[in-house]
PDB file of C-alpha atoms and ligand atoms in Angstrom:
ATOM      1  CA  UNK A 138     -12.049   6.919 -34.559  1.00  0.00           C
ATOM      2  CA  UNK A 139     -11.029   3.498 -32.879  1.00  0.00           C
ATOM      3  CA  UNK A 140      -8.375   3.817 -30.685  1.00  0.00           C
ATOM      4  CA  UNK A 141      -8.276   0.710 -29.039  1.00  0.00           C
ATOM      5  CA  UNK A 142      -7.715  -0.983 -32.501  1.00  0.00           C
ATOM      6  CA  UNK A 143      -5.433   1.481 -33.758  1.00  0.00           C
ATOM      7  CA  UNK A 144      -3.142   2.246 -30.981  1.00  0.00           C
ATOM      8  CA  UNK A 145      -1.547  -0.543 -29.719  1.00  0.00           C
ATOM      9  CA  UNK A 146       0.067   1.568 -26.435  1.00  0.00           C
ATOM     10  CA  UNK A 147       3.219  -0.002 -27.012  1.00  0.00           C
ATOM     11  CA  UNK A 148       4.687   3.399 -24.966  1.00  0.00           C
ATOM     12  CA  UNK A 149       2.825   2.250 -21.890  1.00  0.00           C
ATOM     13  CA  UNK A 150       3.140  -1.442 -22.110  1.00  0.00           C
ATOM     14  CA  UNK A 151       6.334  -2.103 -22.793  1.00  0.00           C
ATOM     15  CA  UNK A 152       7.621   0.951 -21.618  1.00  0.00           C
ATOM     16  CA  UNK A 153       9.604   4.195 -23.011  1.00  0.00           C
ATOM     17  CA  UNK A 154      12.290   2.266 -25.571  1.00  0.00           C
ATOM     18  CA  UNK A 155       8.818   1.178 -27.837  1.00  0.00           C
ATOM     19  CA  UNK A 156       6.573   4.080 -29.762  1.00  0.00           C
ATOM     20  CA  UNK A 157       2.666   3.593 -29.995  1.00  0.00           C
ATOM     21  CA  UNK A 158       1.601   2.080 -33.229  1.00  0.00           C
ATOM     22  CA  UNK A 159      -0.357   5.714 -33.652  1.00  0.00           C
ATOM     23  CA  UNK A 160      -0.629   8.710 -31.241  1.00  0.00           C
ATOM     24  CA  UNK A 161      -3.982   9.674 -29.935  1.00  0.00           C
ATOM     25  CA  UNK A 162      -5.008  13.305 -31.810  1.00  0.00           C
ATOM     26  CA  UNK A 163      -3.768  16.001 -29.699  1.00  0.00           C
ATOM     27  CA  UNK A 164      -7.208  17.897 -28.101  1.00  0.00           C
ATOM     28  CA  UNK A 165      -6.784  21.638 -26.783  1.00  0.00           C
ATOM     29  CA  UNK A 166      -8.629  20.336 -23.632  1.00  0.00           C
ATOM     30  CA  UNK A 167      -7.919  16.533 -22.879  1.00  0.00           C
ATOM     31  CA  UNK A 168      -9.567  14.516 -20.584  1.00  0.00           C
ATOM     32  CA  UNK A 169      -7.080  13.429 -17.656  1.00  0.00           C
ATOM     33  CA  UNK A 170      -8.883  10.877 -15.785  1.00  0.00           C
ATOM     34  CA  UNK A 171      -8.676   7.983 -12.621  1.00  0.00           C
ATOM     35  CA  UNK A 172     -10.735   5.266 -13.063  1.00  0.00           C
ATOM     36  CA  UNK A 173     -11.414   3.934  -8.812  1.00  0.00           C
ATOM     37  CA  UNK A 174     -13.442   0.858  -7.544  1.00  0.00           C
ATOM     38  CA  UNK A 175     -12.980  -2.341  -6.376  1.00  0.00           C
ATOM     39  CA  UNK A 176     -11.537  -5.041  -8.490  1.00  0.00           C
ATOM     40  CA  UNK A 177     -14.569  -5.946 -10.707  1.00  0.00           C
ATOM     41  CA  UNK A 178     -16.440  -3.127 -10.816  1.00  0.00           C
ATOM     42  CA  UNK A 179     -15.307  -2.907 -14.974  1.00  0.00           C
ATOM     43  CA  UNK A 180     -12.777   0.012 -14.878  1.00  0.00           C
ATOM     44  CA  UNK A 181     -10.972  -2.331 -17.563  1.00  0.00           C
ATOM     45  CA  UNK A 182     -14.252  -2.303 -19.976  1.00  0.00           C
ATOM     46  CA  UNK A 183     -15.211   1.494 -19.274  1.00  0.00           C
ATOM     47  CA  UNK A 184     -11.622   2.751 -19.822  1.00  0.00           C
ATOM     48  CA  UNK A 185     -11.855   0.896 -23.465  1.00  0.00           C
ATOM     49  CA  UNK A 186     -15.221   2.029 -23.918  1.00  0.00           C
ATOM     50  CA  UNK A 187     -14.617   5.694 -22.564  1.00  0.00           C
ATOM     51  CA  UNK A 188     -11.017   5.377 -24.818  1.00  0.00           C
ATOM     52  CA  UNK A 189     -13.505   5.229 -27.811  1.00  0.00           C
ATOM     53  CA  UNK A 190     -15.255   8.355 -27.106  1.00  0.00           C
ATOM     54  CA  UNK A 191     -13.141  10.533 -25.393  1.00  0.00           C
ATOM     55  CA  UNK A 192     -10.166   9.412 -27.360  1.00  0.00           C
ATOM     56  CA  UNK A 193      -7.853   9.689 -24.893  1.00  0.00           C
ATOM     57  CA  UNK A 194      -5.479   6.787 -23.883  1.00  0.00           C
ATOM     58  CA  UNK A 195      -6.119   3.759 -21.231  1.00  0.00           C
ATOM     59  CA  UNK A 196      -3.403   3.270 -19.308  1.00  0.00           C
ATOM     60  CA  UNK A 197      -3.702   0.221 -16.833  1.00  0.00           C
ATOM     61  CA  UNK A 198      -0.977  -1.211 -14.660  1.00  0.00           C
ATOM     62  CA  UNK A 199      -2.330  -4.415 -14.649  1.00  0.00           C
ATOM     63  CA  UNK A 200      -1.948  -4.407 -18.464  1.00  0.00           C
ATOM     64  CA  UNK A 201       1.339  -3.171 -18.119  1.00  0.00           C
ATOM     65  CA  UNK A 202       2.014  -6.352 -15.835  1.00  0.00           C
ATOM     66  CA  UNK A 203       0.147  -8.890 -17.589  1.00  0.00           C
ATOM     67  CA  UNK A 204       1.813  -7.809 -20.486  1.00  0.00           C
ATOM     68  CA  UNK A 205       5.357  -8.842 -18.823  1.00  0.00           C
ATOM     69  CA  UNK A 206       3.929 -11.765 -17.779  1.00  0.00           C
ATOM     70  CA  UNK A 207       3.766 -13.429 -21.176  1.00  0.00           C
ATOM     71  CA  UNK A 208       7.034 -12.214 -21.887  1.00  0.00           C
ATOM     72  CA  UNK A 209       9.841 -15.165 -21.504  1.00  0.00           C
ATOM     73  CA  UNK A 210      11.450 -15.518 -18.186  1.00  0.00           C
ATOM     74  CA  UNK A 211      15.167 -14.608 -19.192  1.00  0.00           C
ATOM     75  CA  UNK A 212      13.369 -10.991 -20.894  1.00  0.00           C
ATOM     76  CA  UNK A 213      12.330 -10.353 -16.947  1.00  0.00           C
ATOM     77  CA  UNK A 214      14.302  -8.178 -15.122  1.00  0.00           C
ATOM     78  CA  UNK A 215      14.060  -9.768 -11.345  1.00  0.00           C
ATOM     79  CA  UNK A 216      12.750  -6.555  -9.577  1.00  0.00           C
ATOM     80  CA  UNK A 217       9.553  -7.439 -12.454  1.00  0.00           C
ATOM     81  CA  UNK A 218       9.606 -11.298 -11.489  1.00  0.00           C
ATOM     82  CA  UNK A 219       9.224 -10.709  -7.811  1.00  0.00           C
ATOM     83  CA  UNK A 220       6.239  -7.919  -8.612  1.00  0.00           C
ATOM     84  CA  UNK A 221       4.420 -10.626 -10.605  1.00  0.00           C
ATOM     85  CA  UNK A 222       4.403 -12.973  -7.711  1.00  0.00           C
ATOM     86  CA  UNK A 223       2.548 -10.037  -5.862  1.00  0.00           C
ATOM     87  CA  UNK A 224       0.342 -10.014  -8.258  1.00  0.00           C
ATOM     88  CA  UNK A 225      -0.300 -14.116  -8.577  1.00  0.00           C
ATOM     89  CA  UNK A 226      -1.099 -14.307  -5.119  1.00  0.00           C
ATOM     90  CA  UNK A 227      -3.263 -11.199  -5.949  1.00  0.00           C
ATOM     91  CA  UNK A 228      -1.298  -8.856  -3.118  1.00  0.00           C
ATOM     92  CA  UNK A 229      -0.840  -5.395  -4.202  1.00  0.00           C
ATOM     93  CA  UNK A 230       2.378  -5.063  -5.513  1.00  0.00           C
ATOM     94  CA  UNK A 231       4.955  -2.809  -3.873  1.00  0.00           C
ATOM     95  CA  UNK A 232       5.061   1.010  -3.693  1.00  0.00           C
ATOM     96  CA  UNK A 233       8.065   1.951  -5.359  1.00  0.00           C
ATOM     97  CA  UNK A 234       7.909  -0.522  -8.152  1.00  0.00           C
ATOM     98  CA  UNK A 235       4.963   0.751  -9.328  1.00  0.00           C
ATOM     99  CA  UNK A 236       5.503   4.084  -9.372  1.00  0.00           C
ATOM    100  CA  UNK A 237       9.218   3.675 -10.761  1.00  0.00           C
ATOM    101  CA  UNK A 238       7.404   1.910 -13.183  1.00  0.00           C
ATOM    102  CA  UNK A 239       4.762   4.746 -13.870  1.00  0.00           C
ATOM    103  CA  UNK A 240       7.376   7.070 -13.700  1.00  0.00           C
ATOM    104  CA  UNK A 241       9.433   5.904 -16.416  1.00  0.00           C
ATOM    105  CA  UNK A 242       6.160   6.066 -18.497  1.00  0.00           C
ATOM    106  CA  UNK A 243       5.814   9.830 -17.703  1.00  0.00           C
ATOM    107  CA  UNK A 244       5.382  10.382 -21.582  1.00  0.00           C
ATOM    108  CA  UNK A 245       1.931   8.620 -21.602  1.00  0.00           C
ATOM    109  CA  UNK A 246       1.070  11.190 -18.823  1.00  0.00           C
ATOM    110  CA  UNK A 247       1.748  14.233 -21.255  1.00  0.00           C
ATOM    111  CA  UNK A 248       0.111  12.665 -24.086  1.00  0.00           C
ATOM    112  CA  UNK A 249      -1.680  14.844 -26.322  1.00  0.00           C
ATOM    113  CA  UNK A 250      -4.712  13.013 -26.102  1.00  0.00           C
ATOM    114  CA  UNK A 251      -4.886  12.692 -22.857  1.00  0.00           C
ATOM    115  CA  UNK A 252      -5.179   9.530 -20.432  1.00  0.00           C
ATOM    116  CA  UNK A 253      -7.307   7.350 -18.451  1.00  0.00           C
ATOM    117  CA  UNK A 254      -5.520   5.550 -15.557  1.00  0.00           C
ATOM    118  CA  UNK A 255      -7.092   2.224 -14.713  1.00  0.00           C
ATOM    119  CA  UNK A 256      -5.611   0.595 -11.511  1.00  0.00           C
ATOM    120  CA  UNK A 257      -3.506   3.417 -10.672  1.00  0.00           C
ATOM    121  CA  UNK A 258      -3.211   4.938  -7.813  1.00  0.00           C
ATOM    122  CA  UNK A 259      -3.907   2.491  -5.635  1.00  0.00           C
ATOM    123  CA  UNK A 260      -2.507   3.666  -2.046  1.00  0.00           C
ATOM    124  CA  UNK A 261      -2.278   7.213  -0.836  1.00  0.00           C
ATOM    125  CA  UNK A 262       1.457   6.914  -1.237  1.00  0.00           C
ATOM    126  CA  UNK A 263       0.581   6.240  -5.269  1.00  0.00           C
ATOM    127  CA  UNK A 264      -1.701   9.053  -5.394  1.00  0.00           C
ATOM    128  CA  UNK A 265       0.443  11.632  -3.843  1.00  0.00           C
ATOM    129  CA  UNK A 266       3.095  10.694  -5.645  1.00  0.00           C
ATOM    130  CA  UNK A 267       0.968  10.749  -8.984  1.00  0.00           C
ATOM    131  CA  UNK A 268      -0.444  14.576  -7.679  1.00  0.00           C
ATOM    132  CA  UNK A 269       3.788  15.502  -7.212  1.00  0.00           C
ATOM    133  CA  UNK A 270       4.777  13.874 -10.670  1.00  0.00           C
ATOM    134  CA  UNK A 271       1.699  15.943 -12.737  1.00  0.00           C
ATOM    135  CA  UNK A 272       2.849  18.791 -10.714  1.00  0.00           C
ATOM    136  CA  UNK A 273       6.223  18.331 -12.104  1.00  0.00           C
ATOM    137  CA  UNK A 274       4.732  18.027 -15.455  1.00  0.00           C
ATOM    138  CA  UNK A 275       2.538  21.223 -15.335  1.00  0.00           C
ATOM    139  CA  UNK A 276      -0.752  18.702 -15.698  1.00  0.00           C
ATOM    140  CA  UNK A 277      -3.999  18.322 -13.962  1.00  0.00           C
ATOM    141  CA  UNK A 278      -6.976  15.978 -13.303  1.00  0.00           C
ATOM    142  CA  UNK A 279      -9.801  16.826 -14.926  1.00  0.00           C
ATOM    143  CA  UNK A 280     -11.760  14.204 -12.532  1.00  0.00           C
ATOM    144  CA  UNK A 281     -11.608  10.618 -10.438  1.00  0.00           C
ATOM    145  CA  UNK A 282     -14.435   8.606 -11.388  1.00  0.00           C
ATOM    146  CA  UNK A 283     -15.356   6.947  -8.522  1.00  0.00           C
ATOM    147  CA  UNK A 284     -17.572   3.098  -9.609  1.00  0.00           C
ATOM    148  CA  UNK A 285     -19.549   1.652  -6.884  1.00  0.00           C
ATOM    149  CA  UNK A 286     -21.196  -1.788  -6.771  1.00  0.00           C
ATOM    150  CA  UNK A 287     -22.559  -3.830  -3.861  1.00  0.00           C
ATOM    151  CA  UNK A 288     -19.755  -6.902  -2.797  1.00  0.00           C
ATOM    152  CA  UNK A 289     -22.281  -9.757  -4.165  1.00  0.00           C
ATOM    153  CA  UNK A 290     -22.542  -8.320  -7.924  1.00  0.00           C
ATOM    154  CA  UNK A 291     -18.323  -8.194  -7.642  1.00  0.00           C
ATOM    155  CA  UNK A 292     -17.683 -11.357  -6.781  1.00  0.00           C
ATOM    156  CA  UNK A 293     -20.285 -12.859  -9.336  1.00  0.00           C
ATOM    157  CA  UNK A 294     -18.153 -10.402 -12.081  1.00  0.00           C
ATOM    158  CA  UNK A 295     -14.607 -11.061 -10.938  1.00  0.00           C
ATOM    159  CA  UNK A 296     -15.774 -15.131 -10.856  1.00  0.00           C
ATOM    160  CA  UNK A 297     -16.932 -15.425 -14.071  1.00  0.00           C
ATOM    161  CA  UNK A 298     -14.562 -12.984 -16.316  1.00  0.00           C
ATOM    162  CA  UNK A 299     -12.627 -14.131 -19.286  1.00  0.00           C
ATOM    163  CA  UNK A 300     -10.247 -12.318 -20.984  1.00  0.00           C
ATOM    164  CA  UNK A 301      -8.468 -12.625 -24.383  1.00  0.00           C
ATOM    165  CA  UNK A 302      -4.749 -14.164 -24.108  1.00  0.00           C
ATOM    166  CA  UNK A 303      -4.015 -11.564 -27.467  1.00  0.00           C
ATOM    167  CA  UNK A 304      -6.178  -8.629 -27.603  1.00  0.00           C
ATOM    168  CA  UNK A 305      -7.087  -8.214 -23.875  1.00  0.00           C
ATOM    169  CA  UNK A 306     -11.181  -8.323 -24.354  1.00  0.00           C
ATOM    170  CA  UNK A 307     -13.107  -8.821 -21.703  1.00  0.00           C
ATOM    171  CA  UNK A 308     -15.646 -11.551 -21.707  1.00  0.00           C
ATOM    172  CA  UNK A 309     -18.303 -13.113 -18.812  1.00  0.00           C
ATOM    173  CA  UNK A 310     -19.859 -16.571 -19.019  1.00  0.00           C
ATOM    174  CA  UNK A 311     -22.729 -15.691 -18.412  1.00  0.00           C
ATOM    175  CA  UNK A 312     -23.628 -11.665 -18.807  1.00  0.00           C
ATOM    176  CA  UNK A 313     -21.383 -11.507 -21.569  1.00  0.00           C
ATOM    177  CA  UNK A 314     -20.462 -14.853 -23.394  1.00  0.00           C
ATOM    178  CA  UNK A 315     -18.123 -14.909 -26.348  1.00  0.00           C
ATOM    179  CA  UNK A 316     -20.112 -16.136 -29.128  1.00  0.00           C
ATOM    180  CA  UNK A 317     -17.710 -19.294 -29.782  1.00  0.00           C
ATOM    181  CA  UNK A 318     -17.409 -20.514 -26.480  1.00  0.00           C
ATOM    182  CA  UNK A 319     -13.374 -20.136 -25.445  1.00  0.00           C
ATOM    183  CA  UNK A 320     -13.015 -17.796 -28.188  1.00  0.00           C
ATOM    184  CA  UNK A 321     -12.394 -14.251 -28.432  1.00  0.00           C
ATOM    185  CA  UNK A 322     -14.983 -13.044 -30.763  1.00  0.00           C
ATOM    186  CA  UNK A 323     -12.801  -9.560 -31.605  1.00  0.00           C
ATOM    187  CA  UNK A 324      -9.106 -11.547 -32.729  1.00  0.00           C
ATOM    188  CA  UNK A 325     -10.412 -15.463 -32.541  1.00  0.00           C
ATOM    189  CA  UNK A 326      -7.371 -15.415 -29.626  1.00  0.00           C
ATOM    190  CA  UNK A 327      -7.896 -17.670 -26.669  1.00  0.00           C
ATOM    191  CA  UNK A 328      -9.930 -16.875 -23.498  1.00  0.00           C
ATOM    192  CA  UNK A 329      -8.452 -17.790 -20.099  1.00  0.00           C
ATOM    193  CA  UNK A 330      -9.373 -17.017 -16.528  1.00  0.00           C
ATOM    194  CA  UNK A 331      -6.984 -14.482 -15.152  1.00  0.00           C
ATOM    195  CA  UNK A 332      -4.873 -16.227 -12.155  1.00  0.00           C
ATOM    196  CA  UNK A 333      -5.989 -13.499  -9.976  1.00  0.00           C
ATOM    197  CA  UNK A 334     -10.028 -13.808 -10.257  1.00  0.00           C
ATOM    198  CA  UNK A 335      -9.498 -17.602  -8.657  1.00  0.00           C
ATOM    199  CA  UNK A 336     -12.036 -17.423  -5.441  1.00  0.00           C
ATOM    200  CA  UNK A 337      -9.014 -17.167  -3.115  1.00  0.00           C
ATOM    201  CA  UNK A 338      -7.096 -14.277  -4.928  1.00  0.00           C
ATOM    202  CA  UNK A 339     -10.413 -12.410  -5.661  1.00  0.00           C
ATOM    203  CA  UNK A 340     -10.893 -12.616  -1.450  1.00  0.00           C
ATOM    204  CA  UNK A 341      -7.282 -11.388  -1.012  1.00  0.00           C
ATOM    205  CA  UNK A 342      -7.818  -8.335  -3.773  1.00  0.00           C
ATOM    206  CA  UNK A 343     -11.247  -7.152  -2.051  1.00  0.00           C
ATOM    207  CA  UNK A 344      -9.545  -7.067   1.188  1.00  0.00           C
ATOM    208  CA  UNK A 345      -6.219  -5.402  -0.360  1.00  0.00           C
ATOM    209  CA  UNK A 346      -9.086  -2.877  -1.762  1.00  0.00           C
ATOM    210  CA  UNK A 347     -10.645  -2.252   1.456  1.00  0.00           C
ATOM    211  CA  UNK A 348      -7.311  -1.675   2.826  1.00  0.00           C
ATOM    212  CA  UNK A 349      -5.241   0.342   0.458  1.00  0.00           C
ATOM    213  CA  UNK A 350      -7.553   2.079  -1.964  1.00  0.00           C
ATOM    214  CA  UNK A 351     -10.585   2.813  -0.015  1.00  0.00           C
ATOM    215  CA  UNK A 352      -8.495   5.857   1.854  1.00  0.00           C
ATOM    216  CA  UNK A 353      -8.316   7.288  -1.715  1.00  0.00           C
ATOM    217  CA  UNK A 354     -12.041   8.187  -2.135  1.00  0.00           C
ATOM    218  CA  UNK A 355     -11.807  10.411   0.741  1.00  0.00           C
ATOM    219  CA  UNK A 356      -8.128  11.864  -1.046  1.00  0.00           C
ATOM    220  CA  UNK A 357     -10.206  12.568  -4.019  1.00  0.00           C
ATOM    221  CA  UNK A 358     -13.278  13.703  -2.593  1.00  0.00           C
ATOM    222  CA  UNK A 359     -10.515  16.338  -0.363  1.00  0.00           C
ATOM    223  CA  UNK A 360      -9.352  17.099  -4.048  1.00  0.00           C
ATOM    224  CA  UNK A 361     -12.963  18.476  -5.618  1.00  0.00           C
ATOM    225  CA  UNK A 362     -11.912  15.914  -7.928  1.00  0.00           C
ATOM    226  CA  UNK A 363     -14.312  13.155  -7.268  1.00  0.00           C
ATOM    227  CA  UNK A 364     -17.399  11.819  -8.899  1.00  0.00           C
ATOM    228  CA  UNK A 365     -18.922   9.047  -8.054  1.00  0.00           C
ATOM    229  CA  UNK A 366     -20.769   6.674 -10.915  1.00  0.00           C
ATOM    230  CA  UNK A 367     -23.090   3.644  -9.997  1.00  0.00           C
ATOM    231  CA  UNK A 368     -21.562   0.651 -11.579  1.00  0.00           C
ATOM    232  CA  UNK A 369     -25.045  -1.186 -12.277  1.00  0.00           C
ATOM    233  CA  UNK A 370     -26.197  -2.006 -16.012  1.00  0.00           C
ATOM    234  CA  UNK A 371     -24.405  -3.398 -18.849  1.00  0.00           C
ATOM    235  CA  UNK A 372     -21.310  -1.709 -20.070  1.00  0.00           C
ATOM    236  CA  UNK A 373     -22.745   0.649 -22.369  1.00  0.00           C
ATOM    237  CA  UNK A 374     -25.386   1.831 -19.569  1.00  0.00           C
ATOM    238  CA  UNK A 375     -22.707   2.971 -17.144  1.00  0.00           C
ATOM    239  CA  UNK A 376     -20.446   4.171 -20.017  1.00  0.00           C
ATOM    240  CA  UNK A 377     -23.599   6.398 -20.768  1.00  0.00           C
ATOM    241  CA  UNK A 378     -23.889   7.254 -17.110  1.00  0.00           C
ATOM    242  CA  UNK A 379     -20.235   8.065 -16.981  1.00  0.00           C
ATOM    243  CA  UNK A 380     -20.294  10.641 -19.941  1.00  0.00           C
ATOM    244  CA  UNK A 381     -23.528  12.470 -19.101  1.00  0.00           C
ATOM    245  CA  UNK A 382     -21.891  12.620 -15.548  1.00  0.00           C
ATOM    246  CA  UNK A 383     -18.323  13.907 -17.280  1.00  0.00           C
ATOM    247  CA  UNK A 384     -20.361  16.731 -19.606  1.00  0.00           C
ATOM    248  CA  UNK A 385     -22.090  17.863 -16.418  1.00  0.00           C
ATOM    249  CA  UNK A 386     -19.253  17.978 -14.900  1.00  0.00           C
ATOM    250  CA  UNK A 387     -16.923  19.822 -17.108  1.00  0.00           C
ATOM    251  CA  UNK A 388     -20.227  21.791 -17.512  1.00  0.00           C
ATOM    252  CA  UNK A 389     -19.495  22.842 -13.943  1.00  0.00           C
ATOM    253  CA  UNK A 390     -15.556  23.258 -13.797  1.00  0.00           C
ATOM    254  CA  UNK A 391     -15.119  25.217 -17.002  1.00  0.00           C
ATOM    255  CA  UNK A 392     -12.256  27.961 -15.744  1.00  0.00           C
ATOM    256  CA  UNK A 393     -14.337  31.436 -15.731  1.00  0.00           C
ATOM    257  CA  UNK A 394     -12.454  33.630 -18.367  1.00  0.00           C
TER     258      UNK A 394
HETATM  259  P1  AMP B 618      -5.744  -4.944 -12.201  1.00  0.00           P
HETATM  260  O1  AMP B 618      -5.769  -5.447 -13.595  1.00  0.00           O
HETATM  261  O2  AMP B 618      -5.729  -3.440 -12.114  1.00  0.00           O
HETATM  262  O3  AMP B 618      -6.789  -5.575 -11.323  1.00  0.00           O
HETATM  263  O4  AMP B 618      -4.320  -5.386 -11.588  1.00  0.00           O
HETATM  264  C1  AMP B 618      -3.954  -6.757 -11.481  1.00  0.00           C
HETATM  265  C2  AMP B 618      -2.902  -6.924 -10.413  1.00  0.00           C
HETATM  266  O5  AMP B 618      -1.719  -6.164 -10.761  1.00  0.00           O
HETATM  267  C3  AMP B 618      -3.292  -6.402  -9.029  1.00  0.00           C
HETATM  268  O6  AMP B 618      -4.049  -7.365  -8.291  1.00  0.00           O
HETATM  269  C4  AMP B 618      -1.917  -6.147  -8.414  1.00  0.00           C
HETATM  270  O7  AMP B 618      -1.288  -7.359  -8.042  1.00  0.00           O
HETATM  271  C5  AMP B 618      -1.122  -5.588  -9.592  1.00  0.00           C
HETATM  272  N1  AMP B 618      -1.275  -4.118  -9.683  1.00  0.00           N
HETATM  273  C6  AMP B 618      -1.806  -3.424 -10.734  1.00  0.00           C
HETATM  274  N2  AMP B 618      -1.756  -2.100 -10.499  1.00  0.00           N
HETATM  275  C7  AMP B 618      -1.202  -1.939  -9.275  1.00  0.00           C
HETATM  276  C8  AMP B 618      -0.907  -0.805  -8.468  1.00  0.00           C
HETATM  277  N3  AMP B 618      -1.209   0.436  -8.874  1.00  0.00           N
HETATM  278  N4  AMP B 618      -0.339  -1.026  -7.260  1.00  0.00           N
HETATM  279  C9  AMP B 618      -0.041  -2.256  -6.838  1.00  0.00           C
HETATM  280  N5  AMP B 618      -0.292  -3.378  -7.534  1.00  0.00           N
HETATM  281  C10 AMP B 618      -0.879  -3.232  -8.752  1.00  0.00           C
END
């Protein structure tokens, strides 16, 4: 099954008045996951590749914003306009907008298929929140996947990404080149630079990382939740190290009966 084709998560990225072109297939036991690492580790490409095997749904708050962004000005409510200048300069953007935002998406959080949350949390006031809001909604993590990767490899990832204008694919110019160069090789859609992986936004991101989400390993690790996954390899390498370390994993938390 190919959910990243078939589902086009209008429910997440445009928010509760739109329903998903196709609901994820309910699973007695779905996988509830947080993607963490610094910007450029590829939570985006291992949340689409983990969507395809684990089925359940990849919910990113960048997407949600980006997704605004190339909506037209007068569509923008100003409390949205204001959060994309945040995210231009590549500052975090505020607290409560995010999580109203996330919050008004609560149905993506029940989803039958489950979910994989890619950029959020991203402070500990995000991830309590988040731990209050599953509370509320009788849910649980089933784990926080934790990517490392040294500084250097980052910055050479963040530098070099492309990404589709329509479909959202994620290219590199050099690891992984489109095969028409400029051209998404998936929809034929244009490939841009993302305003925020310019050298001086990727330096304010990292540092905005450091800062804000670092304190969240050690929330996780509190949690029994974490699990931590060395981001090295090409996509599908630490897509197979992230499954074999999910199986073990659930191997290890399965509720005694
Ligand atoms: P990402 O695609 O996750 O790297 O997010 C792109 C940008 O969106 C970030 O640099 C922030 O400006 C903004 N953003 C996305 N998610 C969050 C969040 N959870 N908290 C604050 N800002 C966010």
């Amino acid at each position: 099954m190919d959910n990243i084709r078939r589902n086009d998560r209008a429910g997440w990225l445009q928010g509760p008045s739109a329903t998903c072109s196709s609901l994820p297939v309910s699973v007695p036991d779905p996988w509830r996951l947080i993607l963490l690492g610094a910007p450029g580790v590829g939570k985006g490409t291992q949340a689409a590749l983990l969507n395809k095997e684990l089925h359940a749904c990849h919910l990113s708050t960048g997407d949600v914003f980006r997704a605004a962004k190339s909506q037209s000005e007068c569509d923008l409510t100003p409390a949205m306009k204001s959060a994309l200048e945040y995210m231009r300069r590549g500052d975090l953007v505020p607290d409560a907008f995010v999580l109203a935002m996330v919050r008004e998406r609560s149905a993506c959080l029940r989803c039958g298929g489950g979910f994989i949350l890619d950029g959020f949390p991203r402070t500990l006031e995000q991830a309590e929140s988040l731990s209050d809001l599953m509370k509320t909604e009788l849910l649980s993590l089933t784990a926080v996947i934790n990517y490392e990767l040294p500084v250097e490899q980052i910055v050479a990832r963040l530098g070099g990404r492309l990404t589709c204008e329509k479909c959202k694919a994620v290219f590199h110019a050099t690891e992984r080149p489109p095969k028409i160069s400029g051209t998404c090789d998936i929809c034929h859609g244009k490939l841009y630079q993302r305003e925020d992986d310019r050298p001086e936004s990727i330096r304010i991101r990292l540092e905005a990382y450091d800062r804000s989400t670092l304190p969240l390993i050690q929330f996780y690790k509190r949690a029994g939740l974490l699990l931590t996954v060395a981001a090295t390899g090409v996509p599908q390498e630490i897509c197979a190290k992230t499954l074999t370390a999910l199986t073990a994993w659930r191997a290890r938390h399965v509720p005694v009966a």
